[in-house]
CSV table of C-alpha atoms in Angstrom, one decimal:
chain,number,residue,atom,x,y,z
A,1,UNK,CA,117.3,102.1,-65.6
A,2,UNK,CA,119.0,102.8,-69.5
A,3,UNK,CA,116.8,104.0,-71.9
A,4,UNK,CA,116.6,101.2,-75.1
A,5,UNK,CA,118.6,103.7,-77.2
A,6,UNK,CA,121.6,103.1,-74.9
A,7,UNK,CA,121.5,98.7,-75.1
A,8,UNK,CA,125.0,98.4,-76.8
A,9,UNK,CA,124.2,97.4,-80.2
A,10,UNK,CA,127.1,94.7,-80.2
A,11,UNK,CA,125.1,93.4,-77.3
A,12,UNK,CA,121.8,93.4,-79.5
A,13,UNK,CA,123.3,91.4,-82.3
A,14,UNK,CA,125.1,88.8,-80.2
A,15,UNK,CA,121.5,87.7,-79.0
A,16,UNK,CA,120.5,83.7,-79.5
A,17,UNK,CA,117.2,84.2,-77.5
A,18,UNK,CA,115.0,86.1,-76.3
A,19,UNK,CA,112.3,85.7,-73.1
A,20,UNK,CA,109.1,87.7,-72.6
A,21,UNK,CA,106.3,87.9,-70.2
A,22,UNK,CA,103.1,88.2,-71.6
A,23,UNK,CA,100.3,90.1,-69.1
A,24,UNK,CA,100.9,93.7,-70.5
A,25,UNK,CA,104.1,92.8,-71.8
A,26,UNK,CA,103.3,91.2,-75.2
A,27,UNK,CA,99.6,92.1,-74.4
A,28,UNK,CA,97.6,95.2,-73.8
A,29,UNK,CA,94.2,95.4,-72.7
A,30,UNK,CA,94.3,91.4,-72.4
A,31,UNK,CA,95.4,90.9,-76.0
A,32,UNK,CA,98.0,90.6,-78.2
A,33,UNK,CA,98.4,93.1,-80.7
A,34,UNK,CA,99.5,93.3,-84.2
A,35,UNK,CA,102.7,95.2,-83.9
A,36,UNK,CA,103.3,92.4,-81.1
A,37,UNK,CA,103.0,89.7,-82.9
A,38,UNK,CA,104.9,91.1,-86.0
A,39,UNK,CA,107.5,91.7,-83.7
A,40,UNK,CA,107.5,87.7,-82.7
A,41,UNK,CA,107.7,86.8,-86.2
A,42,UNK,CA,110.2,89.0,-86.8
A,43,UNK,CA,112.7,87.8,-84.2
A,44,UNK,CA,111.9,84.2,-85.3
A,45,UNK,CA,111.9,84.7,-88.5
A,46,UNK,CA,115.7,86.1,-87.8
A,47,UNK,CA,116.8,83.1,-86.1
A,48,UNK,CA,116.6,83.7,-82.1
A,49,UNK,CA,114.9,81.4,-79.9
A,50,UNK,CA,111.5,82.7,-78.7
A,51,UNK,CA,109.7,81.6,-75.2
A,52,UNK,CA,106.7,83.3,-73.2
A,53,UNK,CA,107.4,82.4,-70.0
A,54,UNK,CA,104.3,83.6,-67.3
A,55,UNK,CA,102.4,83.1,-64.7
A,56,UNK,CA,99.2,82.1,-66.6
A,57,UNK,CA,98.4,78.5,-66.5
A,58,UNK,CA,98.8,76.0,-69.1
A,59,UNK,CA,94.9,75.9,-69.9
A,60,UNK,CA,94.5,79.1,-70.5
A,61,UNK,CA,98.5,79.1,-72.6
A,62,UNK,CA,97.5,76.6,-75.3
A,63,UNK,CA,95.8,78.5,-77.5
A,64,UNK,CA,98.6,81.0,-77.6
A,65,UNK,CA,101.3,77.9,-77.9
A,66,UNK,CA,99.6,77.2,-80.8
A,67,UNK,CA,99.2,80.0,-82.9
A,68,UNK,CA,102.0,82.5,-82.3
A,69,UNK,CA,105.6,82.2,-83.4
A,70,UNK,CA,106.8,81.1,-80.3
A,71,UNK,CA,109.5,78.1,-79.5
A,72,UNK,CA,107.5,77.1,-76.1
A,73,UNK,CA,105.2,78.8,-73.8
A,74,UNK,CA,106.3,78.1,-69.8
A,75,UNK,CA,103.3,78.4,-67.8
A,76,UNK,CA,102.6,78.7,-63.7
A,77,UNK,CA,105.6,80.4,-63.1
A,78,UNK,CA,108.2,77.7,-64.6
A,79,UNK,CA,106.1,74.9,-63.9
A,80,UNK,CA,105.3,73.4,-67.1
A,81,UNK,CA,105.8,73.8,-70.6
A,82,UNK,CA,104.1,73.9,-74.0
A,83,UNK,CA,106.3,73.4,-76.9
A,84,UNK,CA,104.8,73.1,-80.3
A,85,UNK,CA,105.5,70.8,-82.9
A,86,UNK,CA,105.6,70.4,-86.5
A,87,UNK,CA,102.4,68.5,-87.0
A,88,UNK,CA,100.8,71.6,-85.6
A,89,UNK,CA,99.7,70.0,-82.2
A,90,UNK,CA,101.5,70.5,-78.3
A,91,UNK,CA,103.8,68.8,-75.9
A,92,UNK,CA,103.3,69.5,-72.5
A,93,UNK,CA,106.5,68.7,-70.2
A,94,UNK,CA,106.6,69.2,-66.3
A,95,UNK,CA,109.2,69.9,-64.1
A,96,UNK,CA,107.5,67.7,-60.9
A,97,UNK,CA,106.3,64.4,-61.4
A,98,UNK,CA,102.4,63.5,-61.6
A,99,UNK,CA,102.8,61.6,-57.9
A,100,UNK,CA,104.0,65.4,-56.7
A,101,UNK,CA,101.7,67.4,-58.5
A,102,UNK,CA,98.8,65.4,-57.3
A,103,UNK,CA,99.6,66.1,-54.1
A,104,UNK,CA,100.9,69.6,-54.2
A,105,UNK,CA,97.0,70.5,-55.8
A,106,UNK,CA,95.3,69.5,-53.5
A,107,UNK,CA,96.9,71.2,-50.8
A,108,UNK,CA,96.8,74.5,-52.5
A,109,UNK,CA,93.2,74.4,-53.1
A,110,UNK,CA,93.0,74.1,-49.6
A,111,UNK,CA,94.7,77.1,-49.2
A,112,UNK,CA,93.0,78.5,-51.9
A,113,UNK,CA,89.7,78.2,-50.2
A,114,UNK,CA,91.5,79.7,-47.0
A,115,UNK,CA,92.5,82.6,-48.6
A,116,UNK,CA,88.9,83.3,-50.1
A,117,UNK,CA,87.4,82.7,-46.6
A,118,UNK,CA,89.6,84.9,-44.2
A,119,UNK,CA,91.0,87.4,-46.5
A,120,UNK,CA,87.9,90.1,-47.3
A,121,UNK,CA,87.8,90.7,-51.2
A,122,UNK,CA,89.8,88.1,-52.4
A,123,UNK,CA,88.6,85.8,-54.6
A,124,UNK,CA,90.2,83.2,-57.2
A,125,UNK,CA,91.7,84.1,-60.9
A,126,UNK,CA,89.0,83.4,-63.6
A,127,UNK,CA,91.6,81.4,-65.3
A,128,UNK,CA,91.8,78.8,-62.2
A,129,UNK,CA,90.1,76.1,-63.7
A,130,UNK,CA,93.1,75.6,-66.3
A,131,UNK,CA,96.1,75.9,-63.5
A,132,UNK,CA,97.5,72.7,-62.3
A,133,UNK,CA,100.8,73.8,-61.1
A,134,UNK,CA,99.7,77.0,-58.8
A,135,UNK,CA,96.7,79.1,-57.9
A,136,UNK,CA,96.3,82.6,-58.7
A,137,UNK,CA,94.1,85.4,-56.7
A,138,UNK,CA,93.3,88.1,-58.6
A,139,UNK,CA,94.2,91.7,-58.0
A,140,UNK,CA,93.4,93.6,-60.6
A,141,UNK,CA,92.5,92.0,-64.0
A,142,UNK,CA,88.6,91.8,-62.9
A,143,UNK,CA,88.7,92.6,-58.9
A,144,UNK,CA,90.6,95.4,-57.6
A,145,UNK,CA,92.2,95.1,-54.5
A,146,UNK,CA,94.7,97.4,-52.8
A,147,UNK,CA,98.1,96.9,-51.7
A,148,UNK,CA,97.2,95.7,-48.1
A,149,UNK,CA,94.9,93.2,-49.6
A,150,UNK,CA,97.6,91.8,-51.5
A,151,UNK,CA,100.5,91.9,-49.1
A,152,UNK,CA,97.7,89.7,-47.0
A,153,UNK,CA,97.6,87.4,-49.4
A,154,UNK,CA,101.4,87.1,-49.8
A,155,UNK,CA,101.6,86.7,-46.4
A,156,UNK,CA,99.0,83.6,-46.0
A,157,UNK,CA,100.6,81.8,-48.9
A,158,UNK,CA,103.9,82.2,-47.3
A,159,UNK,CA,102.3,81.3,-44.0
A,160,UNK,CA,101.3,77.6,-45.6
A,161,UNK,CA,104.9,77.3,-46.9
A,162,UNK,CA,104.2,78.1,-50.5
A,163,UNK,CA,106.5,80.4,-53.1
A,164,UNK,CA,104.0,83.5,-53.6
A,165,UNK,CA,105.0,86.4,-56.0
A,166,UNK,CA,102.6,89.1,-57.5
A,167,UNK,CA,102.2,89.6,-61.3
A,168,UNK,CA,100.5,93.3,-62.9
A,169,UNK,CA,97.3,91.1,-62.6
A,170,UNK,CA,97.3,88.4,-60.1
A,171,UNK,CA,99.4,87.0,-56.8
A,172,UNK,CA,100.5,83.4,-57.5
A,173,UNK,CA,101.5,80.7,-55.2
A,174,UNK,CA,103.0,77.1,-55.6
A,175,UNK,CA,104.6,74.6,-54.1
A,176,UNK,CA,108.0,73.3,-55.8
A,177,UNK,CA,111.6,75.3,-56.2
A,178,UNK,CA,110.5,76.4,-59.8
A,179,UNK,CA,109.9,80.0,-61.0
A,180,UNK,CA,110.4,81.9,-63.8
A,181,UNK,CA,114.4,81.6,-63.8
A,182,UNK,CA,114.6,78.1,-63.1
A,183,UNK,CA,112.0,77.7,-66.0
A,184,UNK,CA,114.3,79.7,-68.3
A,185,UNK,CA,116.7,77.2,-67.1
A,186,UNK,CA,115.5,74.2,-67.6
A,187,UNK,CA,113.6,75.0,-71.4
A,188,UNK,CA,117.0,75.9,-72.6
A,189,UNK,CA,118.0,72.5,-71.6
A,190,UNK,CA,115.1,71.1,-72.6
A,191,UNK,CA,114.9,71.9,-76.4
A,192,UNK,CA,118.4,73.5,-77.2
A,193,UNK,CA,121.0,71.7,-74.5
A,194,UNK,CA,122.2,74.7,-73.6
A,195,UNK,CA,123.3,76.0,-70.3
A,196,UNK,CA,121.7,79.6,-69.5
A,197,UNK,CA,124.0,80.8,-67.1
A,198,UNK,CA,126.6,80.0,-69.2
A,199,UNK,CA,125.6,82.2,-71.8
A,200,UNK,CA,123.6,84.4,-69.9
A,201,UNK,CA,124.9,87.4,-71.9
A,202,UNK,CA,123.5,85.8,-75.1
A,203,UNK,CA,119.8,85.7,-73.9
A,204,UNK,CA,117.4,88.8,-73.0
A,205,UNK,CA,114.3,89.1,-71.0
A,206,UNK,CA,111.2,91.4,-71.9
A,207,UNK,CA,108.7,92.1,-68.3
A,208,UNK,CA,106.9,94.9,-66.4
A,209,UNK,CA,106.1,93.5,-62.8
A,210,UNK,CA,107.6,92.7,-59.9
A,211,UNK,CA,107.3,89.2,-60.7
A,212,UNK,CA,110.2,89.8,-63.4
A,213,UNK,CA,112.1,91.2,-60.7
A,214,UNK,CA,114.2,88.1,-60.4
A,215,UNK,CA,114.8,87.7,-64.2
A,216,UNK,CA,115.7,91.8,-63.9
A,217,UNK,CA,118.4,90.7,-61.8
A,218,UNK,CA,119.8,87.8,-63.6
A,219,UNK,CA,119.3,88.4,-67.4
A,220,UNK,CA,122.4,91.0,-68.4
A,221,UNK,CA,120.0,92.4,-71.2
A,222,UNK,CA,117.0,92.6,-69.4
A,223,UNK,CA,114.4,95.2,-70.7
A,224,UNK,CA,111.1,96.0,-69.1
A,225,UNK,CA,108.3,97.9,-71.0
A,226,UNK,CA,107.1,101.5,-70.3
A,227,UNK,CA,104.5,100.5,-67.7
A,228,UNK,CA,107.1,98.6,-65.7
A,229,UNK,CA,107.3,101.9,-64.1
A,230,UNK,CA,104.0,101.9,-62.2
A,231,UNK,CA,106.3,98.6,-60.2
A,232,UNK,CA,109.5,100.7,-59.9
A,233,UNK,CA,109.5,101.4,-55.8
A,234,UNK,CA,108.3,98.2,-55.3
A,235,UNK,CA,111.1,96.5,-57.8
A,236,UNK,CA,113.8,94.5,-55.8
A,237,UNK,CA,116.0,94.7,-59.4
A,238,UNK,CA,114.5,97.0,-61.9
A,239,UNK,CA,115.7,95.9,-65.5
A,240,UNK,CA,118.8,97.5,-66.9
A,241,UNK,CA,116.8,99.0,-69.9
A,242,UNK,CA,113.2,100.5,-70.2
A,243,UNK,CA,111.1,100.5,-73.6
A,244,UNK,CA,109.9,104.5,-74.4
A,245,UNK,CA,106.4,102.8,-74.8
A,246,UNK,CA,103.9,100.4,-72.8
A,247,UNK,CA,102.8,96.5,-73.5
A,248,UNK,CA,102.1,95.4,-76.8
A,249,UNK,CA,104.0,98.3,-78.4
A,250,UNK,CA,106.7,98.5,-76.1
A,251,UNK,CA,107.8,94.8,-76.8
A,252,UNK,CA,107.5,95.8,-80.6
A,253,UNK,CA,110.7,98.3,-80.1
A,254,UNK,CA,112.5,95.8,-78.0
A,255,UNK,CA,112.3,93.4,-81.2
A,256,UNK,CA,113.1,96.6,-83.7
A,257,UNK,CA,115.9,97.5,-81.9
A,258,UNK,CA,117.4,94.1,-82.0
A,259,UNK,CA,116.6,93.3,-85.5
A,260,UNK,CA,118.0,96.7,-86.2
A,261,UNK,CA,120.9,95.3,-85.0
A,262,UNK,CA,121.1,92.8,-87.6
A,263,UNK,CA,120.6,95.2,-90.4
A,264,UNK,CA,122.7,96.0,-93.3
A,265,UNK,CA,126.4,95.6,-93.1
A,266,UNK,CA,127.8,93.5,-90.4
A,267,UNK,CA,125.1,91.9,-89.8
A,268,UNK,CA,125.5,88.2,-87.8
């Protein structure tokens, strides 16, 4: 992993878009910060498509659709999408049909309630009421839980045929081929009709978990934040560049150093 100094600056100011986690990537201590959210407006305000892309779930995402300087919000892991519009209210668009999502709930509460029966400490997200695309066990947002607790987890979800990956805070599982890359994918088609991989080069990625580790991989300017490095020996692909500071403020130099970019003569 680069330090941010060493992201090409050509690189920087060929950008048309930018992705970010949110759980202590935009946040710290649960919340958005000031410098964070300048740093939003900022890259907006200079022209680059912005989307949050997480593992929350839409419920708990609307607020946030609504009031920051985002483009869209994608929710539950690529599931579903918020995208706000000029009237100042919120689209939601799915990637699975209602027919499918019905049925896909109600066989993950079932495994939900499995998981809180047979696995000792593990108990739902607080935010489950507002998922309707996953379910979420909590690790370490309000129960702690250690790492053979969560590997337990993992391995029940997997056992009922479900995707399972595990964010800074919780360990989500669906059912459905989506995930955070394939949400990528599919907003940029949504909103812009643009092809991603086509122009993956154009497009950076902001995370700190191992949940990012398949946007690491794929995103040629992929960036994590300081605390990224509490993940690193657990990181199948580690981001190419790591922020000198955590969360909130780390995500605040990402957006300096690529509105820096744009700055003074030569700018694009």
């Amino acid at each position: 992993m680069k330090t941010l100094a060493q992201w090409p600056l050509a690189a920087r100011r060929g950008l048309v878009g930018l992705f970010t986690d949110i759980d202590d990537t935009l946040t710290t201590e649960g919340a958005i910060t000031p410098d964070a959210l300048q740093a939003l407006a900022g890259l907006r305000a200079a022209g680059l498509h912005m989307v949050a892309i997480t593992g929350r779930p839409v419920g708990w995402s609307e607020a946030f659709a609504a009031a920051w300087p985002i483009d869209a919000i994608v929710a539950e892991n690529g599931a579903v999408a918020l995208v706000p519009s000029r009237d100042g209210g919120l689209s939601k668009r799915y990637q699975q049909d209602a027919t499918t999502r019905e049925h896909n709930f109600a066989r993950m509460q079932a495994v939900l309630a499995r998981i809180e029966r047979e696995i000792p400490g593990a108990r739902r997200a607080t935010d489950s009421a507002g998922r309707e695309c996953d379910i979420a066990i909590d690790h370490s947002e309000f129960v702690q839980l250690d790492d053979a607790q969560i590997a337990a987890v993992v391995a029940l979800m997997r056992s009922e045929g479900m995707h399972a990956t595990v964010s800074s805070i919780h360990v989500n599982g669906w059912y459905g081929e989506h995930n955070k890359l394939e949400g990528a994918r599919w907003i940029v088609r949504e909103l812009w009709g643009r092809d991603l991989d086509a122009e993956m080069d154009r497009w950076a990625y902001v995370g700190d978990s191992t949940n990012d580790a398949l946007m690491f991989e794929r995103f040629v300017h992929s960036i994590g934040v300081a605390n990224v490095r509490r993940f690193e020996a657990a990181l199948s692909h580690r981001p190419r560049y790591v922020a000198p500071s955590e969360r909130g403020a780390g995500f605040a130099e990402v957006a300096a150093a690529v509105l820096d970019s744009r700055a003074g003569p030569g700018r694009a």
